[in-house]
Amino acid sequence: MKINLLIKRNPLLKATFLTFLLLLFITNVNATETTLSETWSLLEQEEKAIGFSFDRYLRTEEGYLYTSNGVLQLEILGGPAQKMNIYAELCVDEHYLAKAYKIITDLGGKQNQITGTLTDGQITIVTTGPDGKDFQSVFQPEETGSLYFKESFLNYIAETKGLLVGEKYTAKVWDYGSNSLSNFTFKVEEKATYQYQGEAVAVFSLIEEEPGQTTWLVSADGDVYYSYNPLQNLSARKVEKEEIPELSALSLDVLLVPGNIRITHPFRSLSSKIKVIWEDVDFADFNFTDNRQRLLDHTITATTHEALLEISKDQRDFSGRVTLPLTESKFAPYLADTRFIAPSLPEVKELVKTICGEEIDGWLVTQKILSWLYQNIQPEMIPQTLTTKEILVERKGKCAEYAILFTAMSRAAGLPTKIALGERYQDGVWVGHLWNEVWLGEWVAVDPSHNQLAPDALLLKFVDSPEVMGTQKVRMGLIGKLGIIIEDVSLAEEEKPAVTLHTGIQGQTYTNADYRCRLTIPKGYQLIETEEQGMLMLAVVNTTGPETQIVLLPFSVPEGTIGAQILSSRIPVLGQVLPGFILISQESGEINDYPAAIGTWTYEHGKTFKQQNWIIINNDCGYLFVFNSSTEVWNNYESDFAAIREGFEIVD
């Protein structure tokens, strides 16, 4: 059997396909193709089976063909498990040199396809979206010559040279996940044995030295028995089809890190000192500096890195710094089309023209695009990463979609733009985040998803890149190996409030000094202050009706946040989490003259329940009320719900 690693070496086909639900395609062997091997592999994370793949290796008239059909069970942000099916194929010539590849994907019936052709020193990529429209990009590498896929280079060495202990092998390979060239080096570490089906099989241990850290156990004739990717903490081992068990869910990590202290209003932060602690990822892979962040110190022990950073909110006015478009060759990577970012699309150019008109000042163009994005793209925690074209159609997404579309629009205006990756602190936790940097005589950070021209001092940068995939090596490497400590932080001073508040519960009244609010509840209810995943929460408990619950959740937001946007982003998530979810209405209302976004729905949990969310935004403070009861008794409590809302006040 030969080396079939399309799924084994990277079960998610790089982060490009990390969160897609993919369609399983069954390939038929043509009369001119000969099957050389067929292999089943079980994919595991921490000894839990999270997927499997069926790989074929075939001889064709032109050379060789690798195909891989895979299934993954995914859990996205605590939501329900979803099956992800994968079909991929690689075509190589008789010398194992890369010729073409195809990846076909599907999410909820929406198919996506990527095909690549390598000819005459260039790589042509065609992406076909759910609408059937094609987007083509062409890569012309500066270096030409023998170009492999990782999979085919491993086969080439195993078949033509043989695996020799102590030897290193290097080749230029095309990474079809990130659409980029890289040097691939692996070393044959030692001979070993591997237990398979009760027998000890002689294998070679291979270690990838660049660009990743994958290890393989491979027989002399190229049969892969085991592989492990430490950056993703994923392994694959050869099995018989009958051994494949029921799958557990692969948890997609969003780099969630608990905060060491709680900061109520992070968006008011002006400066901070942050210690970052991590393992395994090389310090050289980071870029900790930008216009607002600098490295104070870096230490390393045998396995652990520590970096001390100072971050300051940069509130300078950059007007008049650059005139667009910028066309110098040094900016070419930051103006180009990439896998997800497409400034050359006619609809992007037309949109930028509509938004910016004749404006050519780089700072003012930045403001116009940032404002349009925040008002027209709906925040929603979708699992997949959308392309520019898809974002314009869907008009929704998480921080990645905001950053991608901002990059495409800014580049279309002639403004060099980067993607930045790091962590954002909010409500007691750090969460992985993407934002942007634009060239205004220097690289300047802006955060489209939070509508921040001058990001606060609790936005922590790790790395930047001209493309999304360029940030993912650091992201994947930090999973499960990251700690963040806030050593110092200073916040913008507020005017001294006219009324002094003290946080706590007195009888039927709850007061929160940080969020400047007070809630008085009717008799028959009890107040309980608690915490959930680092967020403060006030439970209003009905002492006689356990099926009825009320919760008040205060939270922090950037100024200018719209309550209706938050509500709209909650509904799709709840639609996945709550069984039998049915949306009844979205509307607006008021709580004591404060505008509120209101959502009402039902769900099933043994019986039918009704839930209503009310969201108020006041400056950088948000307040979420959740009213929940079975539909059988909902009407009996509506007057109580109204009384609780009337008992809420914001103390300005």
XYZ file of C-alpha atoms in Angstrom:
652
model
C 0.000 0.000 0.000
C 1.128 3.557 -0.719
C 1.057 6.815 1.181
C -2.411 8.385 1.136
C -2.254 11.415 3.415
C -4.876 13.836 2.110
C -6.822 13.440 5.324
C -4.175 11.829 7.530
C -1.619 14.610 7.470
C -4.212 17.332 7.937
C -7.709 16.029 8.605
C -9.254 19.455 8.117
C -7.450 20.173 4.839
C -5.794 23.121 6.522
C -7.888 25.785 8.172
C -9.295 26.715 4.750
C -11.860 23.934 5.163
C -11.827 23.806 8.968
C -15.498 24.465 9.562
C -17.245 23.355 6.384
C -19.720 20.498 6.336
C -18.471 18.640 3.305
C -20.178 16.354 0.811
C -18.967 12.777 0.482
C -18.381 11.888 -3.153
C -17.896 8.316 -4.284
C -15.371 8.015 -7.092
C -15.546 5.294 -9.683
C -12.358 3.783 -11.055
C -12.124 4.191 -14.823
C -11.049 1.353 -17.065
C -7.716 3.129 -17.609
C -7.050 3.350 -13.852
C -5.619 0.600 -11.671
C -6.205 0.568 -7.926
C -2.879 0.132 -6.153
C -4.191 0.402 -2.600
C -7.291 1.104 -0.526
C -6.992 2.102 3.131
C -9.355 2.982 5.987
C -8.048 5.330 8.686
C -9.544 6.380 12.008
C -9.091 10.026 13.027
C -8.725 10.690 16.751
C -8.372 13.601 19.142
C -7.208 12.744 22.666
C -8.056 9.078 22.008
C -11.620 9.925 20.945
C -12.729 8.866 17.465
C -13.840 12.029 15.665
C -13.743 10.874 12.039
C -12.543 8.401 9.460
C -11.290 8.381 5.879
C -11.232 5.973 2.962
C -8.209 6.574 0.718
C -7.350 5.213 -2.698
C -4.086 5.251 -4.592
C -4.411 4.592 -8.331
C -2.194 4.239 -11.395
C -3.436 6.254 -14.378
C -2.293 6.713 -17.963
C -0.678 10.041 -17.032
C 0.772 9.057 -13.649
C -0.942 8.597 -10.292
C -4.174 9.678 -8.628
C -4.839 10.074 -4.896
C -8.446 10.227 -3.694
C -9.748 10.600 -0.172
C -13.273 10.401 1.230
C -13.527 11.495 4.853
C -16.113 12.088 7.552
C -15.586 14.283 10.624
C -17.910 14.898 13.543
C -17.616 18.546 14.592
C -18.755 20.555 17.575
C -18.674 24.271 16.916
C -18.695 26.695 19.842
C -20.667 24.365 22.078
C -23.372 23.826 19.473
C -24.789 20.474 18.346
C -22.506 17.931 16.665
C -22.431 18.163 12.873
C -21.055 15.707 10.341
C -18.468 16.999 7.934
C -17.843 14.963 4.782
C -14.797 15.462 2.573
C -13.838 14.523 -0.945
C -10.406 15.439 -2.304
C -8.157 14.257 -5.104
C -4.615 14.964 -6.282
C -3.252 14.219 -9.751
C 0.488 13.788 -10.350
C 2.560 12.703 -13.332
C 4.662 9.541 -13.587
C 7.479 11.320 -11.710
C 5.101 12.296 -8.876
C 5.157 15.980 -9.845
C 1.987 17.940 -9.067
C -0.433 18.448 -11.959
C -3.921 19.192 -10.559
C -6.165 18.888 -7.513
C -9.835 19.150 -6.574
C -11.670 19.743 -3.285
C -15.483 19.509 -3.244
C -17.402 20.766 -0.218
C -20.978 21.158 0.918
C -22.583 23.026 3.818
C -26.285 22.496 4.346
C -26.756 21.696 0.672
C -24.537 24.569 -0.504
C -21.720 23.135 -2.577
C -18.282 24.657 -2.947
C -15.542 23.385 -5.222
C -11.897 24.303 -5.583
C -9.849 23.065 -8.519
C -6.201 23.785 -9.162
C -4.099 23.235 -12.270
C -0.293 23.454 -12.293
C 1.111 24.105 -15.779
C 3.949 26.072 -17.371
C 5.246 27.612 -14.167
C 1.896 28.881 -12.920
C -0.952 27.628 -10.733
C -4.522 28.426 -11.743
C -7.131 28.177 -8.979
C -10.867 28.175 -9.729
C -13.306 28.449 -6.827
C -16.952 27.640 -7.537
C -19.450 28.838 -4.950
C -22.971 27.672 -4.106
C -24.357 29.981 -6.799
C -22.356 28.136 -9.468
C -20.254 31.195 -10.288
C -16.498 30.813 -10.699
C -13.717 32.924 -9.228
C -10.305 32.447 -10.828
C -6.899 33.407 -9.473
C -3.461 32.759 -10.943
C -0.224 32.289 -8.993
C 3.130 32.653 -10.722
C 5.882 31.509 -8.345
C 9.217 33.276 -8.606
C 10.917 29.880 -8.402
C 10.033 27.256 -10.972
C 11.119 23.650 -11.324
C 10.026 20.372 -9.775
C 6.932 20.948 -7.695
C 5.286 18.231 -5.621
C 2.415 17.796 -3.239
C 3.551 16.593 0.195
C 1.787 13.300 -0.443
C 3.444 12.684 -3.793
C 6.926 13.637 -2.566
C 6.676 11.078 0.231
C 5.686 8.451 -2.337
C 8.500 9.520 -4.636
C 11.101 8.989 -1.911
C 9.605 5.697 -0.712
C 9.434 4.211 -4.221
C 12.509 5.566 -5.990
C 15.122 6.142 -3.293
C 13.981 4.113 -0.321
C 13.710 5.358 3.257
C 17.121 5.532 4.945
C 17.516 6.168 8.672
C 19.186 9.505 9.378
C 18.498 10.954 5.933
C 16.648 14.226 5.324
C 14.613 14.862 2.197
C 13.554 18.307 0.961
C 11.351 19.474 -1.896
C 9.327 22.461 -2.994
C 5.640 21.622 -2.501
C 2.342 23.293 -3.328
C 0.069 23.609 -0.283
C -3.448 23.386 -1.698
C -4.939 24.376 1.670
C -3.313 27.801 1.826
C -2.589 28.264 -1.902
C 1.107 28.810 -1.302
C 4.533 27.332 -1.952
C 6.640 25.993 0.877
C 9.760 23.961 1.498
C 8.874 20.514 2.805
C 11.543 18.659 4.768
C 11.199 15.381 6.606
C 13.758 13.203 8.352
C 13.792 9.418 8.688
C 14.362 9.215 12.430
C 14.564 5.488 13.185
C 13.252 2.003 12.549
C 10.522 0.772 14.892
C 7.630 -1.673 15.164
C 3.909 -0.953 15.194
C 1.169 -3.258 16.438
C -1.488 -3.775 13.766
C -4.150 -6.490 13.888
C -2.160 -8.320 16.558
C 1.060 -8.339 14.547
C 4.272 -6.331 14.955
C 4.872 -4.462 11.685
C 8.296 -3.009 10.819
C 8.007 0.743 10.184
C 10.116 3.872 9.773
C 9.494 6.912 11.967
C 9.334 10.086 9.834
C 9.431 13.572 11.358
C 8.435 16.702 9.454
C 10.955 19.491 10.092
C 9.302 22.163 7.934
C 6.792 23.677 7.510
C 4.903 21.654 10.173
C 5.609 19.080 12.882
C 3.689 15.986 11.712
C 5.122 12.534 12.432
C 4.385 9.317 10.519
C 4.985 5.601 10.993
C 5.489 4.177 7.499
C 6.431 0.718 6.230
C 9.294 0.265 3.763
C 6.867 0.045 0.841
C 5.139 3.284 1.824
C 2.141 2.054 3.815
C 1.163 4.614 6.501
C 0.078 3.004 9.755
C -0.052 6.058 12.007
C 0.354 9.845 11.851
C 0.118 12.641 14.400
C -0.180 16.408 13.968
C 0.721 18.067 17.318
C -0.387 21.523 16.182
C -3.940 20.240 15.783
C -3.640 17.457 18.368
C -5.054 15.051 15.781
C -3.906 11.547 14.923
C -4.824 9.008 12.248
C -4.256 5.261 12.372
C -4.873 2.512 9.870
C -7.879 0.314 10.711
C -10.248 -2.139 9.123
C -13.646 -0.730 8.168
C -15.371 -2.882 10.800
C -13.300 -1.238 13.564
C -14.713 2.258 12.999
C -16.770 3.129 16.119
C -19.511 5.681 16.732
C -17.927 9.104 16.447
C -17.430 11.693 19.153
C -17.284 15.384 18.269
C -14.119 17.256 17.358
C -14.203 20.512 19.303
C -13.157 23.457 17.133
C -11.055 25.642 19.376
C -11.586 29.426 19.342
C -8.559 30.036 21.617
C -10.753 30.694 24.641
C -8.546 31.651 27.609
C -9.948 32.565 31.059
C -8.933 36.015 32.280
C -6.906 36.248 35.494
C -8.846 39.355 36.572
C -12.249 40.738 35.669
C -12.399 44.090 33.886
C -15.932 45.403 33.575
C -15.336 47.919 30.791
C -12.504 46.602 28.579
C -13.374 48.934 25.711
C -12.392 51.869 27.924
C -8.839 50.532 28.328
C -6.123 53.017 27.343
C -3.000 51.033 28.229
C -2.083 47.609 29.538
C 0.769 45.255 30.324
C 0.078 41.680 29.276
C 2.114 38.520 29.812
C 1.623 35.810 27.180
C 2.695 32.246 28.023
C 2.793 29.472 25.422
C 4.488 26.248 24.380
C 5.905 24.739 21.174
C 5.279 27.586 18.683
C 8.548 29.278 17.666
C 8.981 32.855 18.837
C 10.013 33.773 15.280
C 6.510 32.858 14.053
C 4.994 35.769 16.018
C 4.920 39.471 15.210
C 4.008 41.138 18.483
C 4.505 44.733 17.318
C 2.195 47.235 15.671
C 1.343 50.927 16.114
C -0.129 50.202 19.557
C 1.785 47.197 20.892
C 5.457 46.613 21.711
C 7.492 43.758 23.144
C 9.123 44.524 26.499
C 10.678 41.158 27.277
C 10.889 37.563 26.077
C 12.158 34.582 28.058
C 12.261 30.892 27.231
C 12.750 27.748 29.291
C 13.047 24.198 27.997
C 9.424 24.114 26.825
C 7.779 27.442 27.671
C 7.912 30.953 26.221
C 6.903 34.113 28.089
C 6.481 37.489 26.394
C 5.707 40.725 28.230
C 3.845 43.243 26.074
C 2.823 46.857 26.484
C -0.292 47.999 24.617
C -1.522 51.583 24.268
C -4.632 52.834 22.502
C -3.454 54.911 19.525
C -5.798 57.888 19.184
C -3.799 59.859 16.621
C -5.465 61.437 13.598
C -3.962 59.924 10.427
C -5.668 62.301 8.003
C -3.468 63.444 5.130
C -0.871 60.697 5.621
C -1.451 58.852 2.321
C -3.205 59.542 -0.968
C -4.872 56.631 -2.732
C -4.338 54.503 -4.657
C -0.917 53.288 -3.495
C 0.778 51.310 -6.258
C 4.397 50.742 -5.167
C 5.608 47.189 -5.726
C 6.393 46.732 -2.017
C 2.651 46.870 -1.321
C 1.733 44.234 -3.930
C 1.049 41.410 -1.410
C -1.267 43.733 0.543
C -3.298 44.741 -2.522
C -3.622 41.307 -4.132
C -6.410 38.745 -4.442
C -6.036 35.636 -2.266
C -8.104 32.542 -1.467
C -10.712 34.443 0.588
C -9.951 38.081 -0.258
C -11.041 39.355 -3.694
C -10.600 43.117 -4.224
C -10.730 42.622 -7.997
C -14.395 41.560 -8.003
C -16.466 44.103 -9.978
C -19.119 44.188 -7.249
C -16.464 45.067 -4.646
C -15.063 47.884 -6.772
C -18.544 49.237 -7.434
C -19.460 49.096 -3.745
C -16.293 50.944 -2.725
C -16.990 53.588 -5.356
C -20.506 54.041 -3.972
C -19.295 54.308 -0.372
C -16.176 56.419 -0.863
C -17.048 58.456 -3.933
C -14.054 60.559 -4.972
C -12.369 60.391 -1.549
C -8.627 59.621 -1.833
C -7.430 60.265 1.731
C -6.474 56.861 3.156
C -7.689 57.615 6.688
C -11.070 58.927 5.546
C -11.529 55.945 3.214
C -10.777 53.657 6.174
C -13.480 55.362 8.227
C -16.082 55.152 5.456
C -15.500 51.440 4.825
C -15.418 50.639 8.541
C -18.708 52.459 9.103
C -20.424 50.759 6.152
C -19.316 47.304 7.295
C -20.573 47.789 10.826
C -23.959 48.991 9.633
C -24.488 46.444 6.855
C -22.917 43.140 7.947
C -24.841 41.136 10.518
C -22.722 39.535 13.267
C -23.321 35.782 13.376
C -21.126 32.981 14.702
C -21.097 30.846 11.560
C -18.789 27.802 11.500
C -17.295 28.234 8.028
C -15.030 30.962 6.679
C -16.733 32.814 3.827
C -15.080 34.321 0.771
C -15.515 37.958 -0.230
C -18.218 37.050 -2.735
C -20.076 34.888 -0.211
C -19.984 37.623 2.444
C -21.487 40.141 0.038
C -24.306 37.683 -0.682
C -24.911 36.476 2.886
C -24.256 39.855 4.591
C -23.311 38.096 7.829
C -20.366 36.557 9.630
C -18.017 36.512 12.593
C -14.858 38.591 13.039
C -13.122 36.714 10.191
C -15.791 37.745 7.677
C -15.595 41.387 8.789
C -11.798 41.313 8.406
C -11.947 39.585 5.008
C -14.488 41.980 3.517
C -12.732 45.020 5.003
C -9.478 43.824 3.426
C -11.093 43.312 0.027
C -12.803 46.715 0.062
C -9.743 48.608 1.309
C -7.500 46.956 -1.266
C -10.034 47.774 -3.976
C -9.618 51.423 -2.948
C -5.836 51.078 -3.312
C -5.142 50.940 0.440
C -2.653 48.200 1.469
C -4.275 46.028 4.143
C -3.226 43.112 6.362
C -5.083 40.486 8.374
C -4.120 40.416 12.070
C -4.747 37.565 14.515
C -4.702 37.587 18.288
C -6.994 37.679 21.307
C -9.698 40.079 22.462
C -10.665 40.399 26.125
C -14.337 40.787 26.962
C -16.462 39.945 29.996
C -13.827 37.935 31.832
C -12.371 35.833 29.003
C -9.961 36.110 26.083
C -11.253 34.886 22.706
C -9.392 34.377 19.424
C -9.982 37.313 17.092
C -9.203 38.646 13.598
C -8.943 42.307 12.626
C -6.942 44.480 10.206
C -3.984 46.790 9.731
C -3.912 49.488 7.031
C -0.940 51.405 5.647
C -1.117 55.094 6.574
C 2.585 55.855 6.439
C 2.877 53.055 9.016
C 0.775 49.991 9.731
C -2.254 51.049 11.797
C -4.646 48.619 13.512
C -8.428 48.902 13.019
C -11.105 46.440 14.167
C -14.073 46.227 11.757
C -16.216 43.787 13.759
C -16.055 46.139 16.760
C -16.199 49.363 14.722
C -12.938 50.575 16.278
C -10.706 53.006 14.406
C -8.543 53.074 17.530
C -8.745 49.605 19.144
C -8.605 49.460 22.922
C -5.613 48.239 24.919
C -7.077 44.784 25.580
C -6.776 43.706 21.957
C -3.686 41.486 21.889
C -1.867 40.842 18.605
C 0.080 37.664 17.788
C 0.728 37.784 14.042
C -0.242 39.488 10.778
C -0.298 38.346 7.162
C -1.461 39.418 3.687
C -3.935 36.501 3.797
C -6.099 34.635 6.280
C -4.181 31.381 5.975
C -0.924 33.119 6.849
C -2.180 33.582 10.419
C -3.309 30.021 10.990
C 0.007 28.340 11.811
C 0.235 30.378 15.009
C -3.466 29.941 15.755
C -3.397 26.157 15.396
C -0.141 25.880 17.316
C -1.548 27.721 20.334
C -4.571 25.467 20.819
C -4.465 24.160 24.378
C -1.063 25.757 24.982
C -1.836 29.419 25.692
C -2.051 31.467 28.872
C -2.620 35.228 29.222
C -2.078 37.307 32.359
C -3.139 40.947 32.683
C -0.462 42.542 34.865
C -1.713 46.113 34.622
C -4.454 48.064 32.863
C -5.608 51.682 32.912
C -9.078 52.806 31.866
C -10.383 56.125 30.607
C -11.568 58.230 33.516
C -15.293 58.794 33.834
C -17.035 61.815 35.176
C -17.827 61.221 38.818
C -21.438 59.990 38.945
C -23.982 62.072 40.803
C -25.192 58.968 42.634
C -22.824 56.558 44.380
C -23.842 52.916 43.953
C -22.748 49.794 45.820
C -23.004 46.387 44.171
C -25.116 43.847 46.012
C -28.561 42.549 46.941
C -30.744 44.203 49.552
C -34.118 42.576 49.965
C -35.902 42.681 46.611
C -33.407 45.079 45.002
C -30.170 44.331 43.166
C -27.633 47.079 42.393
C -24.597 46.866 40.107
C -22.163 49.766 40.450
C -19.992 48.726 37.480
C -22.887 48.674 35.031
C -24.766 51.523 36.760
C -28.067 49.681 37.010
C -30.643 48.665 39.602
C -33.414 46.059 39.539
C -36.315 45.794 41.975
C -38.470 42.672 41.732
C -41.994 41.855 42.989
C -42.717 39.597 45.945
C -42.687 35.880 45.244
C -39.279 36.096 43.538
C -35.734 35.745 44.868
C -32.506 37.366 43.616
C -29.367 35.224 43.198
C -26.098 36.626 41.801
C -23.955 34.043 40.019
C -21.306 33.704 37.314
C -21.329 31.688 34.095
C -18.114 31.260 32.061
C -16.682 34.415 33.592
C -19.796 36.531 32.976
C -21.864 37.990 35.800
C -25.467 36.849 35.850
C -28.450 37.724 38.018
C -31.082 34.999 38.376
C -34.605 36.047 39.337
C -36.074 32.855 40.785
C -39.796 32.195 41.068
C -40.231 30.552 44.468
C -43.444 28.759 43.466
C -43.038 28.059 39.738
C -39.746 26.293 38.911
C -40.637 26.164 35.211
C -40.408 29.962 35.062
C -36.965 31.598 35.029
C -35.784 35.173 34.540
C -32.157 36.176 34.035
C -30.463 39.584 33.787
C -27.055 39.511 32.130
C -25.085 42.800 32.051
C -22.232 42.883 29.525
C -19.763 45.258 27.883
C -19.903 46.431 24.254
C -18.075 48.980 22.094
C -19.903 52.292 21.954
C -22.226 52.468 18.967
C -23.306 48.824 19.247
C -26.890 48.194 18.147
C -29.069 45.938 20.294
C -30.979 44.571 17.304
C -27.696 43.320 15.813
C -26.856 41.385 18.966
C -30.337 39.867 19.029
C -30.129 38.868 15.371
C -26.777 37.182 15.975
C -28.176 35.226 18.958
C -31.138 33.766 17.109
C -29.238 31.441 14.688
C -27.113 30.116 17.568
C -30.159 29.442 19.728
C -31.799 27.831 16.716
C -29.048 25.201 16.784
C -28.847 24.770 20.549
C -32.549 24.703 21.503
C -34.451 21.604 20.251
C -37.517 22.330 18.139
C -36.691 26.050 17.959
C -39.389 28.185 16.266
C -38.926 31.937 15.916
C -42.151 33.845 16.608
C -41.110 37.481 16.263
C -38.395 40.131 16.299
C -39.533 43.610 17.242
C -38.607 46.759 19.127
C -39.919 48.130 22.404
C -38.855 50.040 25.500
C -37.906 49.444 29.102
C -38.432 52.671 31.025
C -37.814 54.818 27.927
C -34.680 52.883 26.904
C -35.020 51.333 23.405
C -35.007 47.540 23.484
C -34.664 44.816 20.848
C -37.147 42.002 21.547
C -37.081 38.416 20.285
C -39.646 35.711 21.031
C -39.474 31.982 20.231
C -40.528 28.544 21.423
C -38.548 25.321 21.869
C -39.081 21.767 23.087
C -37.691 20.291 26.314
C -40.063 17.555 27.415
C -42.812 20.101 26.783
C -43.079 23.333 24.820
C -41.363 26.364 26.334
C -41.561 30.007 25.348
C -38.638 32.389 25.720
C -38.322 36.124 25.242
C -35.104 38.180 25.077
C -34.975 41.936 25.677
C -31.683 43.730 24.910
C -30.863 47.310 25.921
C -27.667 49.166 24.991
C -26.543 52.276 26.881
C -23.148 53.659 25.805
C -20.689 50.768 26.368
C -23.020 48.760 28.623
C -25.492 46.128 27.494
C -28.306 44.447 29.411
C -29.939 41.177 28.377
C -33.195 40.049 29.995
C -34.233 36.425 29.414
C -37.814 35.438 30.306
C -38.483 31.702 30.105
C -41.551 29.605 30.933
C -43.619 26.722 29.598
C -46.281 27.800 27.132
C -48.910 26.291 29.443
C -48.341 28.947 32.108
C -46.680 31.778 30.143
C -49.792 33.969 30.173
C -50.039 33.618 33.959
C -46.644 35.286 34.378
C -46.740 38.019 31.748
C -47.765 40.631 34.321
C -44.827 39.580 36.534
C -42.448 39.852 33.580
C -43.743 43.363 32.892
C -43.332 44.320 36.569
C -39.723 43.101 36.550
C -38.967 45.178 33.456
C -40.593 48.209 35.076
C -38.374 47.637 38.117
C -35.202 48.054 36.051
C -33.399 51.392 35.896
C -30.100 52.704 34.591
C -28.566 55.155 37.047
C -26.691 57.690 34.896
